[in-house]
Coordinates of C-alpha atoms and ligand atoms in Angstrom, one line a residue:
M1 CA 95.4 91.0 116.0
T2 CA 93.5 94.1 115.3
T3 CA 92.5 94.0 111.6
L4 CA 91.2 97.0 109.7
L5 CA 88.8 96.6 106.7
Y6 CA 88.7 99.3 104.1
T7 CA 86.1 99.5 101.4
H8 CA 83.7 102.0 99.7
D9 CA 80.4 101.7 97.9
A10 CA 81.9 103.5 95.0
C11 CA 84.0 100.3 94.3
L12 CA 80.6 98.6 93.5
K13 CA 79.9 101.2 90.8
H14 CA 82.7 100.4 88.5
D15 CA 80.9 98.2 86.0
P16 CA 82.8 97.0 83.0
G17 CA 79.7 95.3 81.5
S18 CA 77.4 92.4 82.2
Y19 CA 79.7 89.8 80.5
H20 CA 82.9 91.0 82.2
P21 CA 84.3 88.7 84.8
E22 CA 85.6 91.6 87.0
S23 CA 82.1 92.4 88.1
P24 CA 80.6 94.3 91.1
A25 CA 79.2 91.0 92.2
R26 CA 82.8 90.0 93.2
L27 CA 83.1 92.7 95.8
R28 CA 79.5 92.1 97.0
S29 CA 80.5 88.4 97.5
V30 CA 83.7 89.3 99.4
L31 CA 81.8 91.7 101.7
A32 CA 78.9 89.3 102.3
G33 CA 81.5 86.7 103.5
L34 CA 83.1 89.3 105.8
S35 CA 79.7 90.2 107.3
Q36 CA 79.5 86.9 109.1
P37 CA 79.5 87.1 112.9
E38 CA 83.1 85.8 113.1
F39 CA 84.2 89.0 111.5
A40 CA 82.4 91.3 113.9
E41 CA 85.8 92.4 115.4
L42 CA 87.0 93.9 112.1
K43 CA 87.5 97.7 112.4
R44 CA 85.5 98.8 109.4
R45 CA 86.5 102.1 107.6
E46 CA 85.3 103.9 104.6
A47 CA 88.1 104.4 102.0
P48 CA 88.9 108.0 101.3
R49 CA 89.3 109.3 97.7
A50 CA 93.0 109.4 96.8
A51 CA 94.3 112.8 95.7
L52 CA 95.8 112.8 92.2
D53 CA 99.2 113.6 93.8
E54 CA 98.9 110.3 95.6
V55 CA 98.3 108.4 92.4
A56 CA 101.2 110.3 90.9
R57 CA 103.6 108.4 93.2
C58 CA 103.6 105.7 90.6
H59 CA 101.9 107.1 87.5
P60 CA 102.7 110.2 85.3
R61 CA 100.2 113.0 85.7
P62 CA 99.1 113.0 82.0
F63 CA 98.3 109.3 82.2
I64 CA 96.2 109.8 85.3
E65 CA 94.3 112.6 83.7
A66 CA 93.8 110.6 80.5
V67 CA 92.3 107.7 82.3
L68 CA 89.9 109.9 84.3
A69 CA 89.0 111.9 81.1
A70 CA 88.2 108.6 79.4
V71 CA 85.5 107.8 82.0
P72 CA 82.2 108.0 80.0
Q73 CA 79.1 109.9 81.1
R74 CA 77.1 106.8 80.1
G75 CA 77.8 103.4 78.6
H76 CA 81.3 102.1 78.3
T77 CA 84.7 103.1 77.0
A78 CA 87.4 100.4 76.5
L79 CA 91.0 101.2 77.2
D80 CA 91.9 97.8 75.8
P81 CA 89.8 94.7 75.1
D82 CA 89.9 93.7 78.8
T83 CA 89.9 97.1 80.5
V84 CA 86.6 98.8 80.3
L85 CA 85.4 102.0 82.0
S86 CA 81.8 102.8 83.1
P87 CA 80.6 106.1 84.6
G88 CA 81.5 105.0 88.1
S89 CA 85.1 103.8 87.2
G90 CA 87.0 107.0 88.1
E91 CA 85.6 107.3 91.5
A92 CA 86.0 103.6 92.2
A93 CA 89.7 103.7 91.1
L94 CA 90.5 106.7 93.3
R95 CA 88.7 105.0 96.3
A96 CA 90.7 101.8 95.7
V97 CA 94.0 103.8 95.8
G98 CA 92.7 105.7 98.8
A99 CA 91.9 102.5 100.7
V100 CA 95.4 101.2 100.4
C101 CA 96.9 104.6 101.3
A102 CA 94.7 105.0 104.3
A103 CA 95.4 101.5 105.4
V104 CA 99.2 102.1 105.2
D105 CA 98.8 105.3 107.3
A106 CA 96.6 103.6 109.9
V107 CA 98.8 100.5 110.3
I108 CA 101.9 102.6 110.5
A109 CA 100.2 104.8 113.1
G110 CA 99.3 101.6 115.1
E111 CA 95.6 101.9 114.7
G112 CA 95.5 98.3 113.7
D113 CA 98.1 95.5 113.3
N114 CA 97.1 94.8 109.7
A115 CA 94.5 95.7 107.1
F116 CA 92.5 94.3 104.2
C117 CA 91.3 96.5 101.4
A118 CA 88.1 95.1 99.8
V119 CA 88.3 97.2 96.6
R120 CA 88.0 97.1 92.9
P121 CA 89.2 97.8 90.2
P122 CA 92.3 95.7 90.9
G123 CA 95.7 97.2 90.3
H124 CA 98.7 94.8 89.8
H125 CA 98.6 94.8 85.9
A126 CA 98.6 98.6 85.7
E127 CA 102.0 99.9 84.6
A128 CA 103.2 103.4 85.2
D129 CA 101.6 104.7 81.9
R130 CA 99.4 101.9 80.9
A131 CA 96.0 100.6 82.2
M132 CA 95.5 96.9 81.3
G133 CA 94.1 93.6 82.5
F134 CA 91.1 95.1 84.3
C135 CA 93.5 97.5 86.2
L136 CA 93.6 101.3 86.1
F137 CA 95.9 102.4 88.9
N138 CA 98.4 100.2 90.7
N139 CA 96.8 100.4 94.2
V140 CA 99.4 98.3 96.0
A141 CA 102.4 99.9 94.3
I142 CA 101.2 103.4 95.3
G143 CA 100.7 102.1 98.9
A144 CA 104.3 100.9 99.0
Q145 CA 105.6 104.2 97.7
R146 CA 103.5 106.1 100.3
A147 CA 104.9 104.0 103.1
R148 CA 108.4 104.8 101.9
Q149 CA 108.0 108.4 100.8
K150 CA 105.5 109.8 103.3
H151 CA 106.4 107.6 106.4
G152 CA 110.1 107.2 105.7
L153 CA 110.1 103.4 105.8
E154 CA 113.2 102.2 103.9
R155 CA 112.1 98.8 102.6
A156 CA 108.6 97.7 101.3
A157 CA 107.9 94.2 100.2
I158 CA 105.0 93.2 97.9
I159 CA 103.9 89.6 97.8
D160 CA 101.5 88.7 94.9
F161 CA 99.7 85.4 95.0
D162 CA 97.2 86.3 92.3
V163 CA 97.2 83.6 89.5
H164 CA 98.4 86.2 87.0
H165 CA 101.8 87.9 87.2
G166 CA 101.7 91.5 88.4
N167 CA 103.6 92.9 85.4
G168 CA 102.6 96.4 86.4
T169 CA 104.1 96.2 89.9
Q170 CA 107.2 94.5 88.6
A171 CA 107.7 97.2 85.9
I172 CA 107.3 100.0 88.4
F173 CA 109.9 98.6 90.8
E174 CA 112.3 96.5 88.7
N175 CA 115.0 99.1 89.2
N176 CA 114.2 100.0 92.8
P177 CA 116.2 98.1 95.3
H178 CA 114.1 99.5 98.2
V179 CA 111.0 97.6 97.0
F180 CA 110.9 93.8 96.9
Y181 CA 108.4 92.1 94.6
A182 CA 107.6 88.4 94.6
S183 CA 105.0 86.6 92.7
T184 CA 103.6 83.1 92.2
H185 CA 101.5 82.8 89.1
Q186 CA 100.5 80.3 86.4
S187 CA 103.2 80.0 83.7
H188 CA 102.7 80.7 80.0
F189 CA 99.6 82.7 80.9
Y190 CA 98.3 86.3 80.8
P191 CA 100.1 88.8 80.8
G192 CA 103.1 86.8 79.6
T193 CA 105.7 88.3 82.0
G194 CA 107.0 86.8 85.2
A195 CA 109.8 84.4 84.1
R196 CA 112.2 83.1 86.7
S197 CA 114.9 85.1 84.8
E198 CA 113.2 88.4 85.5
T199 CA 115.0 89.4 88.7
G200 CA 115.1 93.2 88.5
V201 CA 118.1 94.5 90.5
G202 CA 118.0 91.5 92.7
N203 CA 114.7 92.7 94.2
I204 CA 112.3 90.6 92.1
V205 CA 111.5 86.9 92.7
N206 CA 109.1 85.2 90.2
V207 CA 108.0 81.6 90.6
P208 CA 105.8 80.6 87.7
L209 CA 103.8 77.4 88.4
R210 CA 102.7 75.0 85.7
Q211 CA 99.1 74.5 84.9
M212 CA 97.4 72.1 87.3
S213 CA 99.8 72.9 90.1
G214 CA 98.2 72.9 93.6
S215 CA 99.0 73.3 97.2
A216 CA 102.3 71.4 97.2
E217 CA 103.9 73.4 94.4
F218 CA 102.5 76.7 95.7
R219 CA 103.9 76.1 99.2
R220 CA 107.2 74.9 97.9
A221 CA 107.6 78.1 95.9
Y222 CA 107.2 80.1 99.0
D223 CA 109.3 77.8 101.3
E224 CA 112.2 77.4 98.9
Y225 CA 112.4 80.8 97.1
I226 CA 110.1 83.6 98.1
L227 CA 110.1 83.4 101.9
P228 CA 113.9 83.1 102.2
A229 CA 114.4 86.1 99.9
L230 CA 111.8 88.1 101.9
E231 CA 113.7 87.2 105.1
D232 CA 117.0 88.5 103.5
F233 CA 115.2 91.7 102.4
R234 CA 114.1 92.5 106.0
P235 CA 111.0 94.5 105.1
D236 CA 109.7 97.4 107.1
I237 CA 106.2 96.8 105.7
I238 CA 104.6 94.0 103.7
L239 CA 101.9 94.6 101.2
I240 CA 99.9 91.8 99.6
S241 CA 98.4 91.7 96.1
A242 CA 95.7 89.3 97.3
G243 CA 94.1 87.7 94.2
F244 CA 92.2 84.5 94.8
D245 CA 92.0 83.3 91.1
A246 CA 94.6 80.5 91.7
H247 CA 91.7 78.7 93.5
R248 CA 90.8 75.4 91.9
A249 CA 87.2 76.6 91.2
D250 CA 88.3 79.7 89.3
P251 CA 87.1 79.9 85.7
L252 CA 89.9 82.0 84.3
A253 CA 92.9 79.9 85.3
Q254 CA 94.1 76.4 85.9
L255 CA 95.8 76.2 89.3
L256 CA 94.4 74.1 92.1
L257 CA 94.7 76.0 95.3
V258 CA 92.1 75.6 98.1
E259 CA 91.1 78.0 101.0
D260 CA 93.7 76.4 103.3
D261 CA 96.5 77.6 101.1
Y262 CA 95.4 81.2 101.6
T263 CA 95.4 80.6 105.3
W264 CA 98.8 79.1 105.1
I265 CA 100.5 81.9 103.1
T266 CA 98.8 84.5 105.2
E267 CA 100.2 82.9 108.4
R268 CA 103.7 82.7 106.8
L269 CA 103.7 86.3 105.8
M270 CA 102.4 87.3 109.3
A271 CA 105.3 85.4 110.9
A272 CA 107.7 87.3 108.6
A273 CA 106.0 90.6 109.5
A274 CA 106.2 89.8 113.2
R275 CA 110.0 89.2 112.9
H276 CA 110.7 92.3 110.8
C277 CA 108.1 95.0 110.9
E278 CA 105.9 95.0 114.0
D279 CA 103.3 92.9 112.2
R280 CA 102.6 95.5 109.5
I281 CA 100.7 94.0 106.6
I282 CA 98.4 95.8 104.1
S283 CA 96.6 93.4 101.8
S284 CA 94.5 94.5 98.9
L285 CA 92.1 92.5 96.7
E286 CA 93.2 91.8 93.1
G287 CA 91.5 88.9 91.1
G288 CA 89.2 86.0 91.9
Y289 CA 86.3 85.2 89.6
D290 CA 84.4 82.3 91.1
L291 CA 82.1 84.1 93.4
D292 CA 81.8 81.4 96.1
A293 CA 85.5 80.5 96.0
L294 CA 86.4 84.2 96.1
A295 CA 84.2 84.8 99.2
S296 CA 85.5 81.8 101.1
S297 CA 89.2 82.4 100.1
A298 CA 89.1 86.1 101.1
A299 CA 87.4 85.0 104.3
A300 CA 90.2 82.5 105.0
H301 CA 92.8 85.2 104.3
V302 CA 91.1 87.8 106.6
R303 CA 90.4 85.2 109.3
A304 CA 94.1 84.5 109.4
L305 CA 95.0 88.2 109.5
M306 CA 92.8 88.5 112.5
T307 CA 94.4 85.6 114.4
A308 CA 97.6 86.2 116.3
Ligands
LIG1 ZN1 94.4 87.5 88.4

């Protein structure tokens, strides 16, 4: 497989504060892991800055402008207790959206089979008109809409294995039968959404996992519920909200995944992409807060993406 890697230095300059878990060190850690010799074949590309019209595929213009206007000249501005802006946050957020959009374009154009976007801030908690949970703009949701609206793909699937439910992505697409959203996440946990009963217009599959669930429960959720539903949906492209905070070492959550689980789910999604959509997968970094586990888990995911 030819795998593209999109990132930008600006994504290191969003700094919500020295005690904030969503730190620039996370991305440095991921990139250090992906600089090992086994990743030499990655096609590395600088993420462009997304145009505001691009962000507007999923967010109202006044919301976009309000977020960018809140970016401080110095110090910090909190949009909510978790979601904090620093002077570099606006540029970082636009590069994060730009990475996913450029990756969608490149994979559809056949410049690579799949792509990983090593970006921050993450996106899956961002609702159409609300930044929250460390997220400003919903990078993956915007990428899905670009694939449909710019490239004319009919059906986009988003798979979210971050330990938190992607309330933003679900809210954006819960009435849109052309976008499938499936999530595994820790139950009774931030942000409180993602019950099994939340099924949208038949396009949403949520599988909450109890605290201390591990590989067996995670894989069963995909084998029994999510992968069969994805198969029925017949996606024209698959996007992944790739959070690695369900790892057993993660300090923010209580699931017990290991690196091999990220290899496993990546391989299963690649098999679905091979059957339905010419291998097209665009994956984008969401959470993951233990720096070592994040680096090794992201490496396992990208290693699998690179392997036919
Ligand atoms: Zn998360």
